[in-house]
Short mmCIF file of N, CA and C in Angstrom, two decimals:
data_model
loop_
_atom_site.label_atom_id
_atom_site.label_comp_id
_atom_site.label_asym_id
_atom_site.label_seq_id
_atom_site.Cartn_x
_atom_site.Cartn_y
_atom_site.Cartn_z
N UNK H 26 8.80 -7.78 -35.19
CA UNK H 26 9.43 -8.73 -36.10
C UNK H 26 8.35 -9.65 -36.66
N UNK H 27 8.25 -9.77 -37.96
CA UNK H 27 7.24 -10.64 -38.56
C UNK H 27 7.71 -12.09 -38.51
N UNK H 28 6.76 -13.01 -38.73
CA UNK H 28 7.07 -14.43 -38.63
C UNK H 28 8.19 -14.83 -39.59
N UNK H 29 8.21 -14.30 -40.84
CA UNK H 29 9.26 -14.71 -41.77
C UNK H 29 10.60 -14.04 -41.48
N UNK H 30 10.66 -13.08 -40.57
CA UNK H 30 11.93 -12.47 -40.22
C UNK H 30 12.59 -13.18 -39.03
N UNK H 31 11.85 -14.08 -38.37
CA UNK H 31 12.41 -14.77 -37.22
C UNK H 31 13.52 -15.71 -37.65
N UNK H 32 14.65 -15.71 -36.95
CA UNK H 32 15.69 -16.68 -37.27
C UNK H 32 15.16 -18.09 -37.02
N UNK H 33 15.57 -19.03 -37.86
CA UNK H 33 15.09 -20.42 -37.75
C UNK H 33 15.38 -21.01 -36.38
N UNK H 34 16.44 -20.55 -35.72
CA UNK H 34 16.81 -21.12 -34.43
C UNK H 34 15.86 -20.69 -33.30
N UNK H 35 15.08 -19.66 -33.52
CA UNK H 35 14.15 -19.21 -32.47
C UNK H 35 12.94 -20.12 -32.41
N UNK H 36 12.55 -20.43 -31.19
CA UNK H 36 11.44 -21.35 -30.98
C UNK H 36 10.38 -20.66 -30.13
N UNK H 37 9.13 -20.97 -30.38
CA UNK H 37 8.10 -20.46 -29.48
C UNK H 37 8.23 -21.16 -28.12
N UNK H 38 8.02 -20.41 -27.06
CA UNK H 38 8.10 -20.99 -25.72
C UNK H 38 6.89 -21.91 -25.48
N UNK H 39 7.17 -23.14 -25.02
CA UNK H 39 6.14 -24.15 -24.79
C UNK H 39 6.34 -24.82 -23.43
N UNK H 40 5.30 -25.52 -22.97
CA UNK H 40 5.37 -26.33 -21.76
C UNK H 40 4.56 -27.60 -21.97
N UNK H 41 5.17 -28.74 -21.74
CA UNK H 41 4.45 -30.01 -21.76
C UNK H 41 3.79 -30.24 -20.41
N UNK H 42 3.16 -31.38 -20.23
CA UNK H 42 2.48 -31.68 -18.97
C UNK H 42 3.41 -31.65 -17.77
N UNK H 43 4.62 -32.20 -17.92
CA UNK H 43 5.57 -32.21 -16.80
C UNK H 43 5.99 -30.80 -16.43
N UNK H 44 6.25 -29.97 -17.44
CA UNK H 44 6.65 -28.59 -17.18
C UNK H 44 5.50 -27.78 -16.59
N UNK H 45 4.28 -28.04 -17.05
CA UNK H 45 3.11 -27.36 -16.51
C UNK H 45 2.99 -27.67 -15.03
N UNK H 46 3.19 -28.93 -14.67
CA UNK H 46 3.13 -29.34 -13.26
C UNK H 46 4.21 -28.63 -12.45
N UNK H 47 5.42 -28.56 -12.99
CA UNK H 47 6.52 -27.88 -12.30
C UNK H 47 6.21 -26.41 -12.08
N UNK H 48 5.58 -25.78 -13.07
CA UNK H 48 5.25 -24.35 -12.95
C UNK H 48 4.35 -24.06 -11.77
N UNK H 49 3.53 -25.05 -11.37
CA UNK H 49 2.59 -24.85 -10.28
C UNK H 49 2.89 -25.74 -9.08
N UNK H 50 4.09 -26.32 -9.04
CA UNK H 50 4.53 -27.13 -7.90
C UNK H 50 3.52 -28.21 -7.53
N UNK H 51 3.03 -28.91 -8.57
CA UNK H 51 2.11 -30.02 -8.35
C UNK H 51 2.65 -31.26 -9.07
N UNK H 52 2.09 -32.41 -8.76
CA UNK H 52 2.46 -33.62 -9.49
C UNK H 52 1.81 -33.59 -10.86
N UNK H 53 2.42 -34.30 -11.78
CA UNK H 53 1.89 -34.32 -13.15
C UNK H 53 0.45 -34.84 -13.20
N UNK H 54 0.12 -35.76 -12.33
CA UNK H 54 -1.24 -36.29 -12.28
C UNK H 54 -2.25 -35.18 -12.02
N UNK H 55 -1.84 -34.16 -11.25
CA UNK H 55 -2.75 -33.05 -10.96
C UNK H 55 -3.12 -32.30 -12.24
N UNK H 56 -2.17 -32.15 -13.15
CA UNK H 56 -2.45 -31.48 -14.42
C UNK H 56 -3.50 -32.27 -15.19
N UNK H 57 -3.37 -33.60 -15.20
CA UNK H 57 -4.37 -34.45 -15.86
C UNK H 57 -5.73 -34.29 -15.21
N UNK H 58 -5.75 -34.15 -13.89
CA UNK H 58 -7.03 -33.98 -13.19
C UNK H 58 -7.64 -32.61 -13.48
N UNK H 59 -6.81 -31.59 -13.67
CA UNK H 59 -7.35 -30.29 -14.04
C UNK H 59 -8.08 -30.38 -15.38
N UNK H 60 -7.62 -31.30 -16.24
CA UNK H 60 -8.26 -31.49 -17.54
C UNK H 60 -9.48 -32.38 -17.43
N UNK H 61 -9.31 -33.58 -16.88
CA UNK H 61 -10.37 -34.59 -16.92
C UNK H 61 -11.43 -34.45 -15.84
N UNK H 62 -11.03 -34.02 -14.65
CA UNK H 62 -11.99 -33.98 -13.56
C UNK H 62 -12.49 -32.57 -13.29
N UNK H 63 -11.57 -31.63 -13.15
CA UNK H 63 -11.95 -30.27 -12.77
C UNK H 63 -12.37 -29.41 -13.97
N UNK H 64 -11.89 -29.76 -15.16
CA UNK H 64 -12.15 -28.99 -16.38
C UNK H 64 -11.70 -27.53 -16.27
N UNK H 65 -10.69 -27.28 -15.42
CA UNK H 65 -10.13 -25.93 -15.33
C UNK H 65 -9.06 -25.71 -16.39
N UNK H 66 -8.60 -26.82 -17.00
CA UNK H 66 -7.58 -26.76 -18.03
C UNK H 66 -8.08 -27.53 -19.24
N UNK H 67 -7.83 -27.00 -20.43
CA UNK H 67 -8.22 -27.71 -21.65
C UNK H 67 -7.11 -27.57 -22.68
N UNK H 68 -7.40 -27.97 -23.90
CA UNK H 68 -6.38 -28.00 -24.94
C UNK H 68 -6.46 -26.81 -25.91
N UNK H 69 -7.28 -25.80 -25.60
CA UNK H 69 -7.40 -24.64 -26.48
C UNK H 69 -6.07 -23.95 -26.74
N UNK H 70 -5.22 -23.91 -25.74
CA UNK H 70 -3.92 -23.24 -25.88
C UNK H 70 -2.78 -24.25 -25.94
N UNK H 71 -3.11 -25.44 -26.47
CA UNK H 71 -2.11 -26.50 -26.59
C UNK H 71 -2.04 -26.99 -28.03
N UNK H 72 -0.87 -27.43 -28.41
CA UNK H 72 -0.64 -28.08 -29.70
C UNK H 72 -0.43 -29.56 -29.39
N UNK H 73 -1.15 -30.42 -30.07
CA UNK H 73 -0.98 -31.86 -29.87
C UNK H 73 0.12 -32.32 -30.81
N UNK H 74 1.19 -32.85 -30.21
CA UNK H 74 2.34 -33.33 -30.97
C UNK H 74 2.64 -34.74 -30.48
N UNK H 75 2.67 -35.68 -31.41
CA UNK H 75 2.92 -37.09 -31.07
C UNK H 75 2.02 -37.57 -29.94
N UNK H 76 0.77 -37.13 -29.97
CA UNK H 76 -0.24 -37.61 -29.03
C UNK H 76 -0.21 -36.98 -27.66
N UNK H 77 0.59 -35.94 -27.46
CA UNK H 77 0.67 -35.27 -26.17
C UNK H 77 0.45 -33.77 -26.33
N UNK H 78 -0.13 -33.13 -25.30
CA UNK H 78 -0.35 -31.68 -25.38
C UNK H 78 0.88 -30.88 -24.97
N UNK H 79 1.13 -29.81 -25.69
CA UNK H 79 2.19 -28.86 -25.36
C UNK H 79 1.55 -27.48 -25.38
N UNK H 80 1.46 -26.87 -24.20
CA UNK H 80 0.78 -25.59 -24.06
C UNK H 80 1.72 -24.44 -24.37
N UNK H 81 1.15 -23.36 -24.85
CA UNK H 81 1.91 -22.13 -25.02
C UNK H 81 2.35 -21.70 -23.63
N UNK H 82 3.62 -21.39 -23.46
CA UNK H 82 4.12 -20.98 -22.15
C UNK H 82 3.46 -19.68 -21.72
N UNK H 83 3.10 -18.83 -22.67
CA UNK H 83 2.38 -17.59 -22.37
C UNK H 83 1.07 -17.92 -21.64
N UNK H 84 0.34 -18.92 -22.13
CA UNK H 84 -0.89 -19.34 -21.48
C UNK H 84 -0.59 -19.98 -20.13
N UNK H 85 0.39 -20.88 -20.10
CA UNK H 85 0.70 -21.62 -18.87
C UNK H 85 1.07 -20.68 -17.72
N UNK H 86 1.82 -19.63 -18.03
CA UNK H 86 2.25 -18.73 -16.95
C UNK H 86 1.08 -17.94 -16.36
N UNK H 87 0.02 -17.71 -17.11
CA UNK H 87 -1.14 -16.99 -16.60
C UNK H 87 -2.27 -17.87 -16.12
N UNK H 88 -2.14 -19.18 -16.33
CA UNK H 88 -3.21 -20.12 -16.00
C UNK H 88 -3.67 -20.02 -14.56
N UNK H 89 -2.74 -19.93 -13.62
CA UNK H 89 -3.08 -19.94 -12.20
C UNK H 89 -4.01 -18.81 -11.78
N UNK H 90 -4.02 -17.72 -12.52
CA UNK H 90 -4.89 -16.59 -12.19
C UNK H 90 -6.26 -16.69 -12.84
N UNK H 91 -6.48 -17.72 -13.66
CA UNK H 91 -7.76 -17.87 -14.35
C UNK H 91 -8.66 -18.91 -13.70
N UNK H 92 -8.18 -19.55 -12.65
CA UNK H 92 -8.93 -20.64 -12.03
C UNK H 92 -9.74 -20.12 -10.85
N UNK H 93 -10.82 -20.86 -10.48
CA UNK H 93 -11.64 -20.41 -9.35
C UNK H 93 -10.82 -20.21 -8.07
N UNK H 94 -9.84 -21.09 -7.86
CA UNK H 94 -8.92 -20.94 -6.73
C UNK H 94 -7.54 -20.65 -7.31
N UNK H 95 -7.08 -19.40 -7.25
CA UNK H 95 -5.79 -19.04 -7.86
C UNK H 95 -4.66 -19.96 -7.42
N UNK H 96 -3.78 -20.24 -8.37
CA UNK H 96 -2.63 -21.11 -8.14
C UNK H 96 -1.36 -20.27 -8.27
N UNK H 97 -0.40 -20.56 -7.43
CA UNK H 97 0.86 -19.80 -7.40
C UNK H 97 1.82 -20.32 -8.47
N UNK H 98 2.32 -19.41 -9.31
CA UNK H 98 3.28 -19.73 -10.35
C UNK H 98 4.69 -19.73 -9.76
N UNK H 99 5.46 -20.77 -10.04
CA UNK H 99 6.84 -20.86 -9.60
C UNK H 99 7.69 -20.08 -10.61
N UNK H 100 8.05 -18.86 -10.25
CA UNK H 100 8.79 -17.97 -11.16
C UNK H 100 10.15 -18.52 -11.55
N UNK H 101 10.81 -19.26 -10.65
CA UNK H 101 12.13 -19.79 -10.99
C UNK H 101 12.02 -20.90 -12.04
N UNK H 102 10.95 -21.68 -12.01
CA UNK H 102 10.73 -22.69 -13.05
C UNK H 102 10.45 -22.00 -14.37
N UNK H 103 9.63 -20.94 -14.35
CA UNK H 103 9.34 -20.18 -15.57
C UNK H 103 10.64 -19.64 -16.17
N UNK H 104 11.49 -19.05 -15.34
CA UNK H 104 12.76 -18.50 -15.82
C UNK H 104 13.64 -19.60 -16.41
N UNK H 105 13.65 -20.76 -15.77
CA UNK H 105 14.46 -21.88 -16.29
C UNK H 105 13.95 -22.35 -17.64
N UNK H 106 12.62 -22.47 -17.81
CA UNK H 106 12.05 -22.91 -19.08
C UNK H 106 12.36 -21.92 -20.19
N UNK H 107 12.28 -20.63 -19.90
CA UNK H 107 12.60 -19.61 -20.90
C UNK H 107 14.07 -19.72 -21.27
N UNK H 108 14.93 -19.87 -20.30
CA UNK H 108 16.37 -19.98 -20.56
C UNK H 108 16.67 -21.23 -21.40
N UNK H 109 16.06 -22.37 -21.05
CA UNK H 109 16.30 -23.62 -21.78
C UNK H 109 15.84 -23.52 -23.23
N UNK H 110 14.80 -22.73 -23.51
CA UNK H 110 14.25 -22.64 -24.85
C UNK H 110 14.75 -21.43 -25.63
N UNK H 111 15.63 -20.66 -25.04
CA UNK H 111 16.16 -19.48 -25.71
C UNK H 111 17.22 -19.87 -26.73
N UNK H 112 17.33 -19.11 -27.84
CA UNK H 112 16.53 -17.93 -28.12
C UNK H 112 15.10 -18.34 -28.50
N UNK H 113 14.16 -17.67 -27.93
CA UNK H 113 12.77 -18.03 -28.18
C UNK H 113 11.90 -16.80 -28.28
N UNK H 114 10.61 -17.04 -28.39
CA UNK H 114 9.66 -15.92 -28.45
C UNK H 114 8.32 -16.37 -27.90
N UNK H 115 7.56 -15.40 -27.43
CA UNK H 115 6.25 -15.63 -26.82
C UNK H 115 5.17 -15.70 -27.89
N UNK H 116 4.27 -16.64 -27.73
CA UNK H 116 3.16 -16.83 -28.66
C UNK H 116 1.87 -16.80 -27.84
N UNK H 117 0.87 -16.08 -28.33
CA UNK H 117 -0.40 -15.97 -27.61
C UNK H 117 -1.51 -16.86 -28.13
N UNK H 118 -1.38 -17.35 -29.37
CA UNK H 118 -2.41 -18.18 -29.99
C UNK H 118 -1.76 -19.38 -30.66
N UNK H 119 -2.39 -20.53 -30.56
CA UNK H 119 -1.86 -21.76 -31.16
C UNK H 119 -1.65 -21.58 -32.66
N UNK H 120 -2.53 -20.83 -33.32
CA UNK H 120 -2.42 -20.61 -34.76
C UNK H 120 -1.15 -19.87 -35.14
N UNK H 121 -0.49 -19.22 -34.19
CA UNK H 121 0.74 -18.48 -34.45
C UNK H 121 1.98 -19.37 -34.40
N UNK H 122 1.81 -20.63 -33.98
CA UNK H 122 2.95 -21.54 -33.89
C UNK H 122 3.45 -21.94 -35.27
N UNK H 123 4.75 -22.08 -35.42
CA UNK H 123 5.28 -22.64 -36.67
C UNK H 123 4.96 -24.14 -36.66
N UNK H 124 5.06 -24.83 -37.79
CA UNK H 124 4.83 -26.28 -37.78
C UNK H 124 5.86 -26.98 -36.88
N UNK H 125 5.34 -27.77 -35.94
CA UNK H 125 6.15 -28.53 -35.00
C UNK H 125 5.84 -30.00 -35.16
N UNK H 126 6.85 -30.84 -35.01
CA UNK H 126 6.66 -32.28 -35.17
C UNK H 126 7.38 -33.05 -34.09
N UNK H 127 6.81 -34.20 -33.76
CA UNK H 127 7.44 -35.14 -32.85
C UNK H 127 7.77 -36.41 -33.62
N UNK H 128 8.10 -37.46 -32.90
CA UNK H 128 8.49 -38.71 -33.55
C UNK H 128 7.37 -39.29 -34.41
N UNK H 129 6.13 -39.28 -33.91
CA UNK H 129 5.02 -39.87 -34.67
C UNK H 129 4.84 -39.17 -36.02
N UNK H 130 4.90 -37.84 -36.01
CA UNK H 130 4.73 -37.09 -37.25
C UNK H 130 5.90 -37.33 -38.21
N UNK H 131 7.12 -37.43 -37.68
CA UNK H 131 8.28 -37.67 -38.54
C UNK H 131 8.26 -39.06 -39.14
N UNK H 132 7.80 -40.05 -38.38
CA UNK H 132 7.67 -41.40 -38.92
C UNK H 132 6.69 -41.39 -40.09
N UNK H 133 5.57 -40.67 -39.95
CA UNK H 133 4.60 -40.56 -41.05
C UNK H 133 5.17 -39.76 -42.22
N UNK H 134 5.86 -38.67 -41.93
CA UNK H 134 6.42 -37.81 -42.97
C UNK H 134 7.40 -38.57 -43.86
N UNK H 135 8.25 -39.39 -43.25
CA UNK H 135 9.27 -40.12 -44.00
C UNK H 135 8.87 -41.55 -44.33
N UNK H 136 7.65 -41.97 -43.95
CA UNK H 136 7.18 -43.32 -44.25
C UNK H 136 8.05 -44.40 -43.61
N UNK H 137 8.54 -44.12 -42.41
CA UNK H 137 9.40 -45.09 -41.73
C UNK H 137 8.57 -46.22 -41.13
N UNK H 138 9.10 -47.44 -41.08
CA UNK H 138 8.34 -48.54 -40.50
C UNK H 138 8.16 -48.42 -38.99
N UNK H 139 9.06 -47.67 -38.33
CA UNK H 139 8.92 -47.49 -36.88
C UNK H 139 9.74 -46.28 -36.43
N UNK H 140 9.51 -45.90 -35.19
CA UNK H 140 10.28 -44.80 -34.61
C UNK H 140 11.71 -45.19 -34.28
N UNK H 141 11.99 -46.48 -34.24
CA UNK H 141 13.34 -46.93 -33.89
C UNK H 141 14.38 -46.41 -34.88
N UNK H 142 14.04 -46.39 -36.17
CA UNK H 142 14.98 -45.89 -37.17
C UNK H 142 15.28 -44.41 -36.95
N UNK H 143 14.26 -43.66 -36.62
CA UNK H 143 14.45 -42.23 -36.36
C UNK H 143 15.32 -42.04 -35.12
N UNK H 144 14.99 -42.75 -34.03
CA UNK H 144 15.78 -42.62 -32.80
C UNK H 144 17.24 -42.97 -33.04
N UNK H 145 17.49 -44.03 -33.84
CA UNK H 145 18.88 -44.41 -34.12
C UNK H 145 19.58 -43.32 -34.93
N UNK H 146 18.88 -42.76 -35.92
CA UNK H 146 19.47 -41.70 -36.74
C UNK H 146 19.80 -40.47 -35.89
N UNK H 147 18.94 -40.15 -34.92
CA UNK H 147 19.20 -39.02 -34.03
C UNK H 147 20.39 -39.34 -33.12
N UNK H 148 20.41 -40.55 -32.56
CA UNK H 148 21.48 -40.90 -31.61
C UNK H 148 22.85 -40.98 -32.28
N UNK H 149 22.88 -41.24 -33.59
CA UNK H 149 24.16 -41.30 -34.31
C UNK H 149 24.45 -40.00 -35.06
N UNK H 150 23.67 -38.96 -34.79
CA UNK H 150 23.83 -37.62 -35.39
C UNK H 150 23.64 -37.58 -36.90
N UNK H 151 22.96 -38.59 -37.46
CA UNK H 151 22.62 -38.51 -38.89
C UNK H 151 21.36 -37.66 -39.09
N UNK H 152 20.56 -37.54 -38.05
CA UNK H 152 19.35 -36.72 -38.08
C UNK H 152 19.54 -35.64 -37.03
N UNK H 153 19.12 -34.43 -37.33
CA UNK H 153 19.32 -33.29 -36.43
C UNK H 153 18.77 -33.58 -35.03
N UNK H 154 19.41 -33.02 -34.03
CA UNK H 154 18.93 -33.12 -32.66
C UNK H 154 17.61 -32.37 -32.53
N UNK H 155 16.78 -32.81 -31.61
CA UNK H 155 15.49 -32.15 -31.38
C UNK H 155 15.70 -30.71 -30.94
N UNK H 156 14.77 -29.84 -31.32
CA UNK H 156 14.82 -28.45 -30.90
C UNK H 156 14.38 -28.29 -29.45
N UNK H 157 13.52 -29.21 -29.00
CA UNK H 157 13.04 -29.21 -27.62
C UNK H 157 13.09 -30.64 -27.10
N UNK H 158 13.15 -30.75 -25.79
CA UNK H 158 12.80 -31.99 -25.11
C UNK H 158 11.88 -31.53 -23.99
N UNK H 159 10.58 -31.79 -24.16
CA UNK H 159 9.59 -31.39 -23.17
C UNK H 159 8.84 -32.62 -22.71
N UNK H 160 8.66 -32.73 -21.41
CA UNK H 160 8.01 -33.89 -20.81
C UNK H 160 8.69 -35.18 -21.29
N UNK H 161 9.99 -35.10 -21.52
CA UNK H 161 10.76 -36.27 -21.93
C UNK H 161 10.66 -36.63 -23.40
N UNK H 162 9.95 -35.84 -24.18
CA UNK H 162 9.75 -36.15 -25.60
C UNK H 162 10.44 -35.12 -26.49
N UNK H 163 11.05 -35.60 -27.60
CA UNK H 163 11.69 -34.66 -28.53
C UNK H 163 10.68 -34.01 -29.46
N UNK H 164 10.92 -32.73 -29.75
CA UNK H 164 10.07 -31.97 -30.68
C UNK H 164 11.00 -31.18 -31.59
N UNK H 165 10.64 -31.14 -32.86
CA UNK H 165 11.43 -30.42 -33.85
C UNK H 165 10.59 -29.33 -34.51
N UNK H 166 11.24 -28.24 -34.92
CA UNK H 166 10.65 -27.28 -35.84
C UNK H 166 10.69 -27.96 -37.21
N UNK H 167 9.60 -27.99 -37.93
CA UNK H 167 9.53 -28.71 -39.20
C UNK H 167 10.47 -28.14 -40.26
N UNK H 168 10.51 -26.84 -40.42
CA UNK H 168 11.25 -26.27 -41.54
C UNK H 168 12.76 -26.57 -41.51
N UNK H 169 13.44 -26.46 -40.37
CA UNK H 169 14.86 -26.86 -40.37
C UNK H 169 15.06 -28.34 -40.72
N UNK H 170 14.11 -29.20 -40.31
CA UNK H 170 14.18 -30.62 -40.68
C UNK H 170 14.11 -30.74 -42.20
N UNK H 171 13.20 -30.00 -42.82
CA UNK H 171 13.05 -30.07 -44.27
C UNK H 171 14.29 -29.54 -45.00
N UNK H 172 14.94 -28.54 -44.42
CA UNK H 172 16.17 -28.02 -45.02
C UNK H 172 17.28 -29.08 -45.02
N UNK H 173 17.23 -29.99 -44.06
CA UNK H 173 18.25 -31.05 -43.93
C UNK H 173 17.98 -32.26 -44.83
N UNK H 174 16.81 -32.34 -45.43
CA UNK H 174 16.43 -33.55 -46.18
C UNK H 174 17.42 -33.91 -47.29
N UNK H 175 17.87 -32.99 -48.14
CA UNK H 175 18.82 -33.39 -49.20
C UNK H 175 20.09 -34.06 -48.64
N UNK H 176 20.64 -33.49 -47.58
CA UNK H 176 21.84 -34.09 -46.98
C UNK H 176 21.52 -35.43 -46.34
N UNK H 177 20.35 -35.53 -45.72
CA UNK H 177 19.92 -36.78 -45.10
C UNK H 177 19.77 -37.87 -46.15
N UNK H 178 19.16 -37.52 -47.28
CA UNK H 178 18.99 -38.50 -48.36
C UNK H 178 20.33 -38.88 -48.99
N UNK H 179 21.23 -37.92 -49.13
CA UNK H 179 22.54 -38.21 -49.74
C UNK H 179 23.36 -39.17 -48.88
N UNK H 180 23.21 -39.08 -47.58
CA UNK H 180 23.97 -39.95 -46.68
C UNK H 180 23.21 -41.18 -46.23
N UNK H 181 22.07 -41.45 -46.87
CA UNK H 181 21.20 -42.56 -46.42
C UNK H 181 21.86 -43.92 -46.62
N UNK H 182 21.64 -44.77 -45.62
CA UNK H 182 22.09 -46.16 -45.70
C UNK H 182 20.91 -47.03 -45.28
N UNK H 183 20.21 -47.58 -46.24
CA UNK H 183 19.10 -48.48 -45.93
C UNK H 183 17.74 -47.80 -45.80
N UNK H 184 17.70 -46.50 -45.55
CA UNK H 184 16.44 -45.75 -45.46
C UNK H 184 16.57 -44.60 -46.44
N UNK H 185 15.58 -44.46 -47.32
CA UNK H 185 15.73 -43.41 -48.34
C UNK H 185 15.25 -42.03 -47.89
N UNK H 186 14.57 -41.91 -46.75
CA UNK H 186 14.11 -40.63 -46.22
C UNK H 186 13.28 -39.85 -47.24
N UNK H 187 12.44 -40.58 -47.99
CA UNK H 187 11.54 -39.94 -48.96
C UNK H 187 10.43 -39.21 -48.21
N UNK H 188 10.16 -38.00 -48.63
CA UNK H 188 9.14 -37.17 -47.97
C UNK H 188 7.78 -37.45 -48.60
N UNK H 189 6.80 -37.73 -47.75
CA UNK H 189 5.41 -37.87 -48.20
C UNK H 189 4.87 -36.45 -48.33
N UNK H 190 4.70 -36.00 -49.56
CA UNK H 190 4.31 -34.60 -49.81
C UNK H 190 2.94 -34.25 -49.22
N UNK H 191 2.02 -35.21 -49.17
CA UNK H 191 0.70 -34.92 -48.59
C UNK H 191 0.80 -34.72 -47.08
N UNK H 192 1.65 -35.49 -46.43
CA UNK H 192 1.86 -35.31 -44.99
C UNK H 192 2.55 -33.97 -44.74
N UNK H 193 3.55 -33.65 -45.55
CA UNK H 193 4.26 -32.38 -45.42
C UNK H 193 3.30 -31.20 -45.57
N UNK H 194 2.46 -31.24 -46.59
CA UNK H 194 1.50 -30.15 -46.82
C UNK H 194 0.55 -30.00 -45.63
N UNK H 195 0.06 -31.14 -45.10
CA UNK H 195 -0.86 -31.10 -43.96
C UNK H 195 -0.18 -30.57 -42.71
N UNK H 196 1.07 -30.94 -42.48
CA UNK H 196 1.81 -30.42 -41.32
C UNK H 196 2.01 -28.92 -41.46
N UNK H 197 2.32 -28.47 -42.64
CA UNK H 197 2.56 -27.04 -42.86
C UNK H 197 1.30 -26.20 -42.73
N UNK H 198 0.16 -26.74 -43.21
CA UNK H 198 -1.05 -25.91 -43.16
C UNK H 198 -1.95 -26.19 -41.95
N UNK H 199 -1.48 -27.05 -41.05
CA UNK H 199 -2.22 -27.30 -39.81
C UNK H 199 -3.40 -28.24 -39.95
N UNK H 200 -3.45 -29.02 -41.02
CA UNK H 200 -4.57 -29.95 -41.21
C UNK H 200 -4.18 -31.41 -40.99
N UNK H 201 -2.98 -31.65 -40.51
CA UNK H 201 -2.49 -33.02 -40.31
C UNK H 201 -3.39 -33.78 -39.35
N UNK H 202 -3.84 -34.97 -39.76
CA UNK H 202 -4.72 -35.81 -38.94
C UNK H 202 -4.15 -37.21 -38.76
N UNK H 203 -2.88 -37.42 -39.09
CA UNK H 203 -2.27 -38.74 -39.02
C UNK H 203 -1.82 -39.11 -37.61
N UNK H 204 -0.94 -40.12 -37.52
CA UNK H 204 -0.45 -40.58 -36.22
C UNK H 204 0.14 -39.42 -35.42
N UNK H 205 -0.26 -39.34 -34.15
CA UNK H 205 0.22 -38.30 -33.26
C UNK H 205 -0.64 -37.06 -33.20
N UNK H 206 -1.63 -36.94 -34.09
CA UNK H 206 -2.45 -35.72 -34.14
C UNK H 206 -3.50 -35.66 -33.04
N UNK H 207 -3.75 -36.78 -32.37
CA UNK H 207 -4.77 -36.84 -31.32
C UNK H 207 -4.19 -37.45 -30.07
N UNK H 208 -4.79 -37.11 -28.95
CA UNK H 208 -4.41 -37.72 -27.68
C UNK H 208 -5.15 -39.05 -27.59
N UNK H 209 -4.39 -40.12 -27.40
CA UNK H 209 -4.98 -41.45 -27.28
C UNK H 209 -5.11 -41.76 -25.80
N UNK H 210 -6.35 -42.00 -25.33
CA UNK H 210 -6.53 -42.30 -23.91
C UNK H 210 -5.76 -43.56 -23.50
N UNK H 211 -5.23 -43.52 -22.28
CA UNK H 211 -4.50 -44.67 -21.74
C UNK H 211 -5.09 -45.02 -20.38
N UNK H 212 -4.77 -46.21 -19.91
CA UNK H 212 -5.21 -46.63 -18.57
C UNK H 212 -6.72 -46.72 -18.48
N UNK H 213 -7.27 -46.23 -17.35
CA UNK H 213 -8.72 -46.29 -17.12
C UNK H 213 -9.50 -45.52 -18.17
N UNK H 214 -8.95 -44.40 -18.63
CA UNK H 214 -9.62 -43.60 -19.66
C UNK H 214 -9.76 -44.38 -20.96
N UNK H 215 -8.77 -45.22 -21.27
CA UNK H 215 -8.84 -46.02 -22.51
C UNK H 215 -9.94 -47.07 -22.42
N UNK H 216 -10.09 -47.70 -21.26
CA UNK H 216 -11.12 -48.72 -21.13
C UNK H 216 -12.51 -48.09 -21.16
N UNK H 217 -12.66 -46.88 -20.63
CA UNK H 217 -13.95 -46.17 -20.68
C UNK H 217 -14.33 -45.82 -22.11
N UNK H 218 -13.34 -45.35 -22.91
CA UNK H 218 -13.66 -44.92 -24.26
C UNK H 218 -13.90 -46.12 -25.18
N UNK H 219 -13.41 -47.29 -24.82
CA UNK H 219 -13.64 -48.48 -25.63
C UNK H 219 -15.04 -49.02 -25.44
N UNK H 220 -15.66 -48.70 -24.31
CA UNK H 220 -17.02 -49.22 -24.05
C UNK H 220 -18.09 -48.42 -24.74
#
């Protein structure tokens, strides 16, 4: 099945940091340490959305066999993630992902003054529900959001939901560099990078 034949409802299987930790029965902090301290994990197979990494589930499920000390994959967690994201499909390369957006990207796309307006629109069903909730964060497939724009604009009250065409083009072609496109260090890592 080619990319344009996929039904819009199908999503690529992904795992955020919390799900990655669950897959290997470790605390989420351990996943951060695999990145920052051990360097056994990186962002090559991750998409940064709203400042957080989301790994391809295809990569995450094989990760434990690529490390110097093999890690055991929790098959029941893998099965649950696949079921929660179904109907879905497996992706082997980040470049194969459709455009995905989180709150930060949507705020930039619609020129909203804050994420609060978006959250309120979602909670009152004026804006489509997220396609995923991974690591506690909502993620949407961009194209179904764009299909909803005319209806969103027609029912607007106080927010015009105007699309910034340059942000849209960058999200579609993978060149978006606005809010949410990078991981912003927090805690001790933030103080180190400021020095």
